[in-house]
PDB file of C-alpha atoms in Angstrom:
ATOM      1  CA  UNK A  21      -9.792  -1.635 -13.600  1.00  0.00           C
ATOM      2  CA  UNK A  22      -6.200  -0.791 -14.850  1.00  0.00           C
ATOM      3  CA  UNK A  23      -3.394  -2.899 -12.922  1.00  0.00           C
ATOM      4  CA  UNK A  24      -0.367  -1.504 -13.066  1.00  0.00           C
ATOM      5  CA  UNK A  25       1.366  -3.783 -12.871  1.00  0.00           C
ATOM      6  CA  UNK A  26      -0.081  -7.093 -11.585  1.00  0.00           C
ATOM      7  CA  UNK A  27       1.899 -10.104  -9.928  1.00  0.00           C
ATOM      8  CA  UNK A  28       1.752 -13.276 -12.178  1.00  0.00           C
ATOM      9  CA  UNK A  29      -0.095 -14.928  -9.876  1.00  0.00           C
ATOM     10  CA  UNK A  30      -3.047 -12.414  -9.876  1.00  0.00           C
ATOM     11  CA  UNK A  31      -2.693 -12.195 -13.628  1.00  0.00           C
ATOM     12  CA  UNK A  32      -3.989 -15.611 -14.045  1.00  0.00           C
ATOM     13  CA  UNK A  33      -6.669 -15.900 -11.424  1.00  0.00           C
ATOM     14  CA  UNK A  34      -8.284 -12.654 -12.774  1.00  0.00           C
ATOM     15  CA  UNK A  35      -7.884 -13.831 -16.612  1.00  0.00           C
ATOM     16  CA  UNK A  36      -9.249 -17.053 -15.558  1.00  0.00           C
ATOM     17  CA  UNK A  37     -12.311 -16.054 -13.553  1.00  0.00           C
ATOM     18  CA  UNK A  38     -12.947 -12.665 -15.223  1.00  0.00           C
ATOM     19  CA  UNK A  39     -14.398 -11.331 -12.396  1.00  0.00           C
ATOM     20  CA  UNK A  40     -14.506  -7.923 -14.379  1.00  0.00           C
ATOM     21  CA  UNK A  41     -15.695  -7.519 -17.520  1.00  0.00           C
ATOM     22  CA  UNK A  42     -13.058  -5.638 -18.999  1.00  0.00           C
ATOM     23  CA  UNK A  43      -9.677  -5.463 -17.625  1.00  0.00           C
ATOM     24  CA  UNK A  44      -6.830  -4.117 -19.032  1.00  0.00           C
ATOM     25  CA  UNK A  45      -3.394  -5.321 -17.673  1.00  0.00           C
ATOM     26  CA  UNK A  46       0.044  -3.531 -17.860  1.00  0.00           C
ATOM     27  CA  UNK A  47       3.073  -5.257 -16.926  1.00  0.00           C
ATOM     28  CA  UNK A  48       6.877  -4.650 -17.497  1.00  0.00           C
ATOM     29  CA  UNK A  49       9.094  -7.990 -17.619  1.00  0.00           C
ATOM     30  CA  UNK A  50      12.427  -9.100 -17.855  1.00  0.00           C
ATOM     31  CA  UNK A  51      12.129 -10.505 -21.698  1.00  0.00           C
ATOM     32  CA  UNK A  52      12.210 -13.852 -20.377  1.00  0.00           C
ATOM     33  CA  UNK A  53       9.398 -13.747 -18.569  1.00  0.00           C
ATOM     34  CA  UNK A  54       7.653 -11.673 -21.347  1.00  0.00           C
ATOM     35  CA  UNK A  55       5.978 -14.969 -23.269  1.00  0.00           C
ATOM     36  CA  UNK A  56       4.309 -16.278 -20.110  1.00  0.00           C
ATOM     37  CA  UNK A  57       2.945 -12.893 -19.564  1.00  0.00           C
ATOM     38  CA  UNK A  58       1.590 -13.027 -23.394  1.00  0.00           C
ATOM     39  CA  UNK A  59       0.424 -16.125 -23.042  1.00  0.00           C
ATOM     40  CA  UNK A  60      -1.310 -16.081 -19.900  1.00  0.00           C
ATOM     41  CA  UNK A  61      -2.946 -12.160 -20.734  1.00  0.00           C
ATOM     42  CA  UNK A  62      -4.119 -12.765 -24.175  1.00  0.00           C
ATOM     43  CA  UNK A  63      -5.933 -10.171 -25.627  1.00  0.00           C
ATOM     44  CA  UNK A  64      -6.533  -8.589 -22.004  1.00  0.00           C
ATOM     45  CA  UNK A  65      -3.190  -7.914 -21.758  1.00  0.00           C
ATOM     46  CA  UNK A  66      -1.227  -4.894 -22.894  1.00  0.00           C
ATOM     47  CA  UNK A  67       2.487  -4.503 -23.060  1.00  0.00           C
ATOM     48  CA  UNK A  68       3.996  -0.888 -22.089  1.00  0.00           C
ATOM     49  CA  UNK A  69       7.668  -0.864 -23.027  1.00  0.00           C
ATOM     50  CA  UNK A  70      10.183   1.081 -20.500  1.00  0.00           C
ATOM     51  CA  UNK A  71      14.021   1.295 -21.176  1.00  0.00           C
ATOM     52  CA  UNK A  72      15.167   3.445 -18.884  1.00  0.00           C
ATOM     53  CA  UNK A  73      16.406   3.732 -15.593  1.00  0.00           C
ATOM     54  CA  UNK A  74      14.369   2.074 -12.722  1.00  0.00           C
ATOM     55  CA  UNK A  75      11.799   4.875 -11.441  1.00  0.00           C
ATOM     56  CA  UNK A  76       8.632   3.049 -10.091  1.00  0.00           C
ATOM     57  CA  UNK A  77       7.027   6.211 -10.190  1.00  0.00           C
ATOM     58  CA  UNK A  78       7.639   7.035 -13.625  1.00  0.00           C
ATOM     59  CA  UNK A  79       6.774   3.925 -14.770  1.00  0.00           C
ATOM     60  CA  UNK A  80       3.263   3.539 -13.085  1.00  0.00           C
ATOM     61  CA  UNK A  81       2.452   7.669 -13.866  1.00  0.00           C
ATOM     62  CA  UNK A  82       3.596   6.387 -17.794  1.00  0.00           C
ATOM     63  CA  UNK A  83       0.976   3.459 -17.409  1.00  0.00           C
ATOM     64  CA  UNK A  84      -1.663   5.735 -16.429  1.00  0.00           C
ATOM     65  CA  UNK A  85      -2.135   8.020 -19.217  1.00  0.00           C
ATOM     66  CA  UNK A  86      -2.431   4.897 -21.475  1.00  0.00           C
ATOM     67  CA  UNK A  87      -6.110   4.067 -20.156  1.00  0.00           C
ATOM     68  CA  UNK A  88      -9.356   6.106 -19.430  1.00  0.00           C
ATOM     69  CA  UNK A  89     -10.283   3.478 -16.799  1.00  0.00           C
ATOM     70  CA  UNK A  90     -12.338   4.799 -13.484  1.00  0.00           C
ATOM     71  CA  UNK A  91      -9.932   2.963 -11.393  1.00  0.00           C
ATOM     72  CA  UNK A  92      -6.033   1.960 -10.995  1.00  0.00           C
ATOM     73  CA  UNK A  93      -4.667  -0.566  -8.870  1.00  0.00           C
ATOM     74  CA  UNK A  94      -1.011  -0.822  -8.176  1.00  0.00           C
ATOM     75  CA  UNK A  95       0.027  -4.066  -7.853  1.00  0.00           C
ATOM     76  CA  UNK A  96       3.979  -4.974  -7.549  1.00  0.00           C
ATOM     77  CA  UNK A  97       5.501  -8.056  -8.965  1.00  0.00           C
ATOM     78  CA  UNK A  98       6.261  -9.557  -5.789  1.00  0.00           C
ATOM     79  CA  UNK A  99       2.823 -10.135  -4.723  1.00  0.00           C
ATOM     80  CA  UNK A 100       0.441 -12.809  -4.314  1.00  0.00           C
ATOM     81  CA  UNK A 101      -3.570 -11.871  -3.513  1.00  0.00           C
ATOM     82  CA  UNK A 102      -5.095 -14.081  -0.507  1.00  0.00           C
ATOM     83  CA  UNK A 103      -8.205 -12.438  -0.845  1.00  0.00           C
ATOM     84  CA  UNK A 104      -9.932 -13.856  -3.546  1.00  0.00           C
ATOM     85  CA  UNK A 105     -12.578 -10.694  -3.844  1.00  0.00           C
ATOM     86  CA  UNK A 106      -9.495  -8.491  -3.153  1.00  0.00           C
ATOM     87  CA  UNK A 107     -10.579  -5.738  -5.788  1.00  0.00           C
ATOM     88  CA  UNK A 108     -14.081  -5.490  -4.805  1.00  0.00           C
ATOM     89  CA  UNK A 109     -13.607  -4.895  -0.944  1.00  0.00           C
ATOM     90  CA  UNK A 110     -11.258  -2.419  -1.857  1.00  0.00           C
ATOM     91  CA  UNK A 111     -13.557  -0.766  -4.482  1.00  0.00           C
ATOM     92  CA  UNK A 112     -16.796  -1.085  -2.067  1.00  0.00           C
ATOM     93  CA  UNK A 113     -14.909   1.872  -0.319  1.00  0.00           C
ATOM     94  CA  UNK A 114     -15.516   4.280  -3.200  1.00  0.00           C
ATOM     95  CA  UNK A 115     -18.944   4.280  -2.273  1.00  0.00           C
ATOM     96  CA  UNK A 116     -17.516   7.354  -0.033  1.00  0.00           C
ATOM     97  CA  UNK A 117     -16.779   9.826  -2.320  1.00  0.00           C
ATOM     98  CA  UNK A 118     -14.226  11.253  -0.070  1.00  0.00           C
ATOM     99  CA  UNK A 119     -12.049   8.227  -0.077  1.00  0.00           C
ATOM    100  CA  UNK A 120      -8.608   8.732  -2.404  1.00  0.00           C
ATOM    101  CA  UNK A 121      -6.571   5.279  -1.915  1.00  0.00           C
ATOM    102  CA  UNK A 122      -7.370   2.112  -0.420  1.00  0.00           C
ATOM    103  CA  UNK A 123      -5.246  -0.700   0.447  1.00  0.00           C
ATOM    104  CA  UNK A 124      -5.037  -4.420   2.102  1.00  0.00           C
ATOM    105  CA  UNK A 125      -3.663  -6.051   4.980  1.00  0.00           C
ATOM    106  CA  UNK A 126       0.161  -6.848   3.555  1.00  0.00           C
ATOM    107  CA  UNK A 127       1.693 -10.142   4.980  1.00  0.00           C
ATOM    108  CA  UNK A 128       5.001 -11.590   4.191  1.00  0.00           C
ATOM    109  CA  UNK A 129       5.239 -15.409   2.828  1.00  0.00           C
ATOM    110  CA  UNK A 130       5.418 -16.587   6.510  1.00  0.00           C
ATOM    111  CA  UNK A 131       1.871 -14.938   7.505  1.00  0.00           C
ATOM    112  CA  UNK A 132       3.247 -11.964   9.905  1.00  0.00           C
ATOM    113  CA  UNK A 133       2.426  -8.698   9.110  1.00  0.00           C
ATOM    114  CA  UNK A 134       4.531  -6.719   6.369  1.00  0.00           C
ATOM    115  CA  UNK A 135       2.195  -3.306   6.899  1.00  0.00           C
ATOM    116  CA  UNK A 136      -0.917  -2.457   8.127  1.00  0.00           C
ATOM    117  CA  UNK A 137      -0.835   1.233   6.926  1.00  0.00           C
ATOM    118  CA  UNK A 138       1.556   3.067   7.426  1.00  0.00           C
ATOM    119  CA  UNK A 139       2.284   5.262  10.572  1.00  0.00           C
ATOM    120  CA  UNK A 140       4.406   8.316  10.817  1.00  0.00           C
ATOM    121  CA  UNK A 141       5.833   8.313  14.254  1.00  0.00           C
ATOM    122  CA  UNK A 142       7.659  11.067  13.349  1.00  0.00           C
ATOM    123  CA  UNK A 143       9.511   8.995  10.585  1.00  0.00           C
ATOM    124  CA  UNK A 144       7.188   6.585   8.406  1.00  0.00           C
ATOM    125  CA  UNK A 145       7.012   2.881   9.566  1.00  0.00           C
ATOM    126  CA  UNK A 146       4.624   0.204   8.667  1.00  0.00           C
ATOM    127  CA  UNK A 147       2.492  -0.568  11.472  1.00  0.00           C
ATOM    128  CA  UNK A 148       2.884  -3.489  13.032  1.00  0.00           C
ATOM    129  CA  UNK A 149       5.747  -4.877  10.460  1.00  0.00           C
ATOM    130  CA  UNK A 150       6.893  -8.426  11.908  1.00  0.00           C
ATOM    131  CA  UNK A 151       4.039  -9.116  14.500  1.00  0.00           C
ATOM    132  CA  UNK A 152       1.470 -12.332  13.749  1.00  0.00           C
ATOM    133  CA  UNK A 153      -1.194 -11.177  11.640  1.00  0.00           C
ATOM    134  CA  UNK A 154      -3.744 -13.211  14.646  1.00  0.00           C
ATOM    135  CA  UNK A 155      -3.131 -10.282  17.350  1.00  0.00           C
ATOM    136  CA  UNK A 156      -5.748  -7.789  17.385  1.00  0.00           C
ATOM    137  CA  UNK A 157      -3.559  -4.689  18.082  1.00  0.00           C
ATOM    138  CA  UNK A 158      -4.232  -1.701  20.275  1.00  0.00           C
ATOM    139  CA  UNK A 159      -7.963  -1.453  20.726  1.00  0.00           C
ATOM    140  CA  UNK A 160      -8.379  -4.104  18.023  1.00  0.00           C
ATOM    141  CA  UNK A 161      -6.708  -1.653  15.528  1.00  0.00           C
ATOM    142  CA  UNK A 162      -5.909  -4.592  13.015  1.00  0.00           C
ATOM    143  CA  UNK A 163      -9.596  -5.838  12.659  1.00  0.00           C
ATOM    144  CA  UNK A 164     -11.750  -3.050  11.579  1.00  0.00           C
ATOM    145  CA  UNK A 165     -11.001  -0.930   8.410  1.00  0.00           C
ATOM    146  CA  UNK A 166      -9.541   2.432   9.381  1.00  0.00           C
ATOM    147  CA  UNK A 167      -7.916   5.606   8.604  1.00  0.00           C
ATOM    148  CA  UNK A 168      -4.403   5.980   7.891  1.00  0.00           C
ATOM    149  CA  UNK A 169      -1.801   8.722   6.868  1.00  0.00           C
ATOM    150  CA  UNK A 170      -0.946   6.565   3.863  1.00  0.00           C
ATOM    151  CA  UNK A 171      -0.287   3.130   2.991  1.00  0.00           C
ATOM    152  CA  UNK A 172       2.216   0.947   0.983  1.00  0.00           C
ATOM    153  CA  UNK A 173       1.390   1.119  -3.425  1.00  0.00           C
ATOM    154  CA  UNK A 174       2.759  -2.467  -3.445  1.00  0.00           C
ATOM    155  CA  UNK A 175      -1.136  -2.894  -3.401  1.00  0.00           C
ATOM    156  CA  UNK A 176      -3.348  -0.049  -3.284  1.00  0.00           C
ATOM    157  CA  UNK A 177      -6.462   1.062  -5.245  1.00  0.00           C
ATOM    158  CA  UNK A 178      -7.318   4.756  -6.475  1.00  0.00           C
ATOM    159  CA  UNK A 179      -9.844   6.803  -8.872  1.00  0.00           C
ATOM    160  CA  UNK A 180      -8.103   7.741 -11.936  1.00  0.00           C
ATOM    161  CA  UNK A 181      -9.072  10.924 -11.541  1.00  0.00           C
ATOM    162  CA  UNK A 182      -7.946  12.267  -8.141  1.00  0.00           C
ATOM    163  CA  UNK A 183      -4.450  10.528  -9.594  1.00  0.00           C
ATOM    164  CA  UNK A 184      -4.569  12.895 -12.601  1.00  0.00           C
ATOM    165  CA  UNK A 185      -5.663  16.084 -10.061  1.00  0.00           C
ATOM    166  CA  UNK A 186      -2.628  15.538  -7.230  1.00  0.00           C
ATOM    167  CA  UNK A 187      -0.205  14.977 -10.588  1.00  0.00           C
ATOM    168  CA  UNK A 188       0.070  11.332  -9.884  1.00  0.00           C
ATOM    169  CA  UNK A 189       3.573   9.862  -8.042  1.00  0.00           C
ATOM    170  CA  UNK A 190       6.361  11.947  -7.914  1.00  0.00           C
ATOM    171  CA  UNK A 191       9.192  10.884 -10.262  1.00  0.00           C
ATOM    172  CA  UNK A 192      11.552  12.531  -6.827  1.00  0.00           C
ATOM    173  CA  UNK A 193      10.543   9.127  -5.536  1.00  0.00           C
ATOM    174  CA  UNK A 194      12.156   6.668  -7.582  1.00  0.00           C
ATOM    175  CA  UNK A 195      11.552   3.854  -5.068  1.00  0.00           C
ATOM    176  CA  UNK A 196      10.795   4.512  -2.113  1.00  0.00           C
ATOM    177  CA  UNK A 197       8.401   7.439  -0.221  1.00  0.00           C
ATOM    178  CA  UNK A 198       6.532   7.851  -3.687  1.00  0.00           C
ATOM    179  CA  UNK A 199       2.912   6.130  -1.763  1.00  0.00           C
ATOM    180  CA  UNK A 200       3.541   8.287   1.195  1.00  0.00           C
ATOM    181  CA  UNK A 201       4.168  11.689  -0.895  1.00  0.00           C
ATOM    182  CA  UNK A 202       0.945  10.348  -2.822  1.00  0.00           C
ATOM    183  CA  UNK A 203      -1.202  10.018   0.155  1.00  0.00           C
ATOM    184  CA  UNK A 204      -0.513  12.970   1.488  1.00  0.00           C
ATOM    185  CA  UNK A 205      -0.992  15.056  -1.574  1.00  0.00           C
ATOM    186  CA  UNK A 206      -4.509  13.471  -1.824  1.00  0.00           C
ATOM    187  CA  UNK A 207      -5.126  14.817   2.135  1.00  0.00           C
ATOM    188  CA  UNK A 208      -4.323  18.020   0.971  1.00  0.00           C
ATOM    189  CA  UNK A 209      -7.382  18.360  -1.367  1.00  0.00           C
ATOM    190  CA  UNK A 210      -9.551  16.120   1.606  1.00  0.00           C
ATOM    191  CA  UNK A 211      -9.290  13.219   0.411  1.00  0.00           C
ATOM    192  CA  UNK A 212      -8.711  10.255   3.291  1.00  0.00           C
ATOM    193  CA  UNK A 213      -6.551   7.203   2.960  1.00  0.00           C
ATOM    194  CA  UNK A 214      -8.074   3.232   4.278  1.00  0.00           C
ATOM    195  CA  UNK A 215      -6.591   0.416   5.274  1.00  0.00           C
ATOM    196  CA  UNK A 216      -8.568  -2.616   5.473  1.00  0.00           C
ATOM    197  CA  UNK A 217      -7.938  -5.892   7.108  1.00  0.00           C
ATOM    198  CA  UNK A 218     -10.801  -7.819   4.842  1.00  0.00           C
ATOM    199  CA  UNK A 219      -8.320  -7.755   2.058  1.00  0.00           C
ATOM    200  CA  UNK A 220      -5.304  -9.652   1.995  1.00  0.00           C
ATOM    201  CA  UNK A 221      -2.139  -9.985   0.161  1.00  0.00           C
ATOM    202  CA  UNK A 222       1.171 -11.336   0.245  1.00  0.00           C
ATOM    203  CA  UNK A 223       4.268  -8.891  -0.008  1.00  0.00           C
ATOM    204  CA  UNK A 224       6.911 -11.118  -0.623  1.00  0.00           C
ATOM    205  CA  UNK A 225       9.355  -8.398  -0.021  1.00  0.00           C
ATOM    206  CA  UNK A 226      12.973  -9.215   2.133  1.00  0.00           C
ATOM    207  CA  UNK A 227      11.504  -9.549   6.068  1.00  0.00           C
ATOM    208  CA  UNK A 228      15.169  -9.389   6.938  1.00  0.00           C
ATOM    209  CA  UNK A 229      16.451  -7.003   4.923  1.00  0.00           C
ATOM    210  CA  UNK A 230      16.559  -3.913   5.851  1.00  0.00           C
ATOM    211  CA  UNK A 231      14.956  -1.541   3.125  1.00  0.00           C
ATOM    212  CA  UNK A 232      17.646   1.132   2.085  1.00  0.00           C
ATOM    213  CA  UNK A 233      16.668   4.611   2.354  1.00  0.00           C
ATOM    214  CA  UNK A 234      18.740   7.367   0.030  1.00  0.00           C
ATOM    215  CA  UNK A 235      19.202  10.525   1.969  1.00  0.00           C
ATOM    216  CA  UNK A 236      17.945  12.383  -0.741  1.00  0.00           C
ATOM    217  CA  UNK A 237      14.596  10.834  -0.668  1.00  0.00           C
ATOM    218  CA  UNK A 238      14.584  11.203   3.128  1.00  0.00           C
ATOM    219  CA  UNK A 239      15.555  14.874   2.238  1.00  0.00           C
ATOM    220  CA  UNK A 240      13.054  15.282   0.110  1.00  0.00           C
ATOM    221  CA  UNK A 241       9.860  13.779   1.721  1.00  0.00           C
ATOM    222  CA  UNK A 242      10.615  15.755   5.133  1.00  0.00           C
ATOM    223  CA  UNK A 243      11.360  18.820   2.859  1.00  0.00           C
ATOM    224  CA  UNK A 244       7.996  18.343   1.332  1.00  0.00           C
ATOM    225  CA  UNK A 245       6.025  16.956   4.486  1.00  0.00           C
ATOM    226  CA  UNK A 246       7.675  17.539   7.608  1.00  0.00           C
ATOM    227  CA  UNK A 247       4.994  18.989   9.452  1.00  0.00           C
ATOM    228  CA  UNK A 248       2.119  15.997   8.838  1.00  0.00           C
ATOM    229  CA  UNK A 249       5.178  13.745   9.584  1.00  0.00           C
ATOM    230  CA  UNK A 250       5.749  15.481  12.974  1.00  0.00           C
ATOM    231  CA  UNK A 251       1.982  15.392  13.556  1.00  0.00           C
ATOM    232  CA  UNK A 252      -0.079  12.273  12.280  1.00  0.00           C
ATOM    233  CA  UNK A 253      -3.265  12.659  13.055  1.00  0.00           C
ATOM    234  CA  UNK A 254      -3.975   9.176  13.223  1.00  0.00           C
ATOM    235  CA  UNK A 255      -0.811   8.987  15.755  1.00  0.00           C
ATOM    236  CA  UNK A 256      -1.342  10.421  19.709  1.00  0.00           C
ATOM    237  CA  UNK A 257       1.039  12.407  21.417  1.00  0.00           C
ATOM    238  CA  UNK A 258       0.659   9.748  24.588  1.00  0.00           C
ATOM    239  CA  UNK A 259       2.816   7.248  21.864  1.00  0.00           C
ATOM    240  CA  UNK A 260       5.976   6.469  22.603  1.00  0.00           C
ATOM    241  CA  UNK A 261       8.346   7.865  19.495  1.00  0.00           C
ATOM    242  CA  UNK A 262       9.991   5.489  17.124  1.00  0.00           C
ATOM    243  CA  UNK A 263       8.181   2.681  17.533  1.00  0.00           C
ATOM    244  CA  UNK A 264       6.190   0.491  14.861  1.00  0.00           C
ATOM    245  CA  UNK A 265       3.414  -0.307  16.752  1.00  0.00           C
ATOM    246  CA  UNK A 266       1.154   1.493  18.513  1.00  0.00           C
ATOM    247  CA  UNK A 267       2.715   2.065  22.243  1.00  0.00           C
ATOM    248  CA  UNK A 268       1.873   4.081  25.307  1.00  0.00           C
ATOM    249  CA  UNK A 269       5.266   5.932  26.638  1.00  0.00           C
ATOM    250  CA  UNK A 270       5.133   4.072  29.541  1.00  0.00           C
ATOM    251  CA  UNK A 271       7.361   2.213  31.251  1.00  0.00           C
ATOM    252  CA  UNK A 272       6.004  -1.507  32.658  1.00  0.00           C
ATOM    253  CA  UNK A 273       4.404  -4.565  30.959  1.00  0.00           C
ATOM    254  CA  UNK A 274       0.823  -3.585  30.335  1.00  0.00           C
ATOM    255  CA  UNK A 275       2.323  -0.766  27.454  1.00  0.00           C
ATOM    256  CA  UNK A 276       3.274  -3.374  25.588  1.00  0.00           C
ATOM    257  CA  UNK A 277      -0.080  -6.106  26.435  1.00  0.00           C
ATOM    258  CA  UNK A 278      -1.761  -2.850  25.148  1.00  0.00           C
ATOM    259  CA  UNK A 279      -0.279  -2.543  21.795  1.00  0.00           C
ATOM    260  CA  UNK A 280      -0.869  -6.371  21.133  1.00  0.00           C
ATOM    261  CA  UNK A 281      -4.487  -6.099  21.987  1.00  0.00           C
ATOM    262  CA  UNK A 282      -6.908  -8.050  24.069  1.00  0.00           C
ATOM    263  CA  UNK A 283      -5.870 -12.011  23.804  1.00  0.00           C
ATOM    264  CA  UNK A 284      -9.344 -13.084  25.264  1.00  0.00           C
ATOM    265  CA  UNK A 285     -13.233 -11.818  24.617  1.00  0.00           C
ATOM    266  CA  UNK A 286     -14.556  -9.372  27.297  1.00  0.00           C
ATOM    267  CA  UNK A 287     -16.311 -11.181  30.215  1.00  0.00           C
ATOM    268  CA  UNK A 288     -19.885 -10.169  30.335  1.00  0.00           C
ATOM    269  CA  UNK A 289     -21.627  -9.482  33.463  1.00  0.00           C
TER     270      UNK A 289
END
């Protein structure tokens, strides 16, 4: 497994319990965090230097022709793993050789959800963003491992080589859009996209900030994808449009009990 590139936090636990036998680790510091990192990795870890401008995709596409590992796992900096076996329910889903990317239930610091997949409704949201990670969602949506038009590469798993055949991320996508534009390219050659709520992990990105979208990466993604964005098909034209959760267009209380989910177990007869 190639991380690129891993929180401190997972850093350690995986050094520590070396739950793989081999892992090699890439991670890109400020230079005063750089002797922790050395000293916590050790000889697992490897050091990629990058001095220019910030371009997440650049950086992770510049990672990935540095290993021939099977596997790459984004991981962001900001993140903390709550799953413990967070790499190997993820990897289990290889089994299927026409899964491309796999990723986990995201939760901020306070335990409500930060994405569970994302949703294009027509414009990308993450589904469910702010809600308690306890409700089950629409049809109990947020408890079984599902489909999904793509998901956030703050944490997500992929095979190395269906990220060398779509051309890896698109350096277009400096910051943001660059999973979704990812996902999608790996749908065009039939490969599907999983979320899974049996893995876990802490995004400790801003709840209330409000992420800032350039127009030209807006531009650019519905240049590039404006039909599948129009048309999830994961989504249902009964949805009401704009929303973040998943929302009958119906006026009245029992929309909205829907998209929560069933509070209590089904009487049986």
């Amino acid at each position: 497994i190639f991380i690129l590139p891993p929180s401190m936090q997972e850093l350690r636990a995986r050094l520590e319990r070396r739950a793989e036998d081999s892992a090699e680790v890439i991670e890109r510091r400020l230079a005063a965090a750089r002797k922790e990192i050395e000293r916590v990795g050790g000889d697992a870890l490897r050091l990629i230097e990058f001095d220019r401008p910030f371009n997440f995709a650049e950086k992770v596409n510049l990672a990935a022709v540095q290993t021939d590992a099977d596997f790459l796992l984004l991981l962001n900096d900001d993140t903390e793993i709550v799953s413990p076996d967070i790499v190997e329910t993820m990897l289990a889903h290889f089994e299927d050789s026409d899964v491309g990317l796999v990723g986990p239930m995201l939760l901020y610091e306070d335990g409500t959800i930060q994405s569970a997949g994302h949703f294009f409704n027509p414009v990308p949201y993450d589904l469910y963003r702010g809600h308690e990670a306890a409700i089950p969602g629409a049809s109990n949506m947020l408890r079984v491992t599902r489909e999904v038009s793509s998901v956030i590469a703050a944490c997500a798993l992929t095979p190395h080589e269906l990220f060398d055949k779509v051309g890896g991320l698109s350096t277009k996508f400096p910051g943001n859009y660059n999973d979704i534009d990812y996902a999608l390219k790996l749908a065009m050659i039939g490969k599907r996209t999983l979320w899974t709520p049996l893995a876990t992990c802490h995004h400790f990105e801003s709840k209330t900030r409000e992420p800032v979208m350039k127009p030209t990466d807006v531009a650019e993604l519905g240049a590039r994808w404006r039909d599948q964005l129009e048309t999830d098909p994961y989504a249902h034209t009964a949805l009401q449009r704009y929303q973040p959760v998943w929302k009958s267009n119906r006026p009245g209380q029992r929309s909205v009990d829907e998209a929560v989910g069933p509070t209590a177990p089904i009487a049986s007869k």
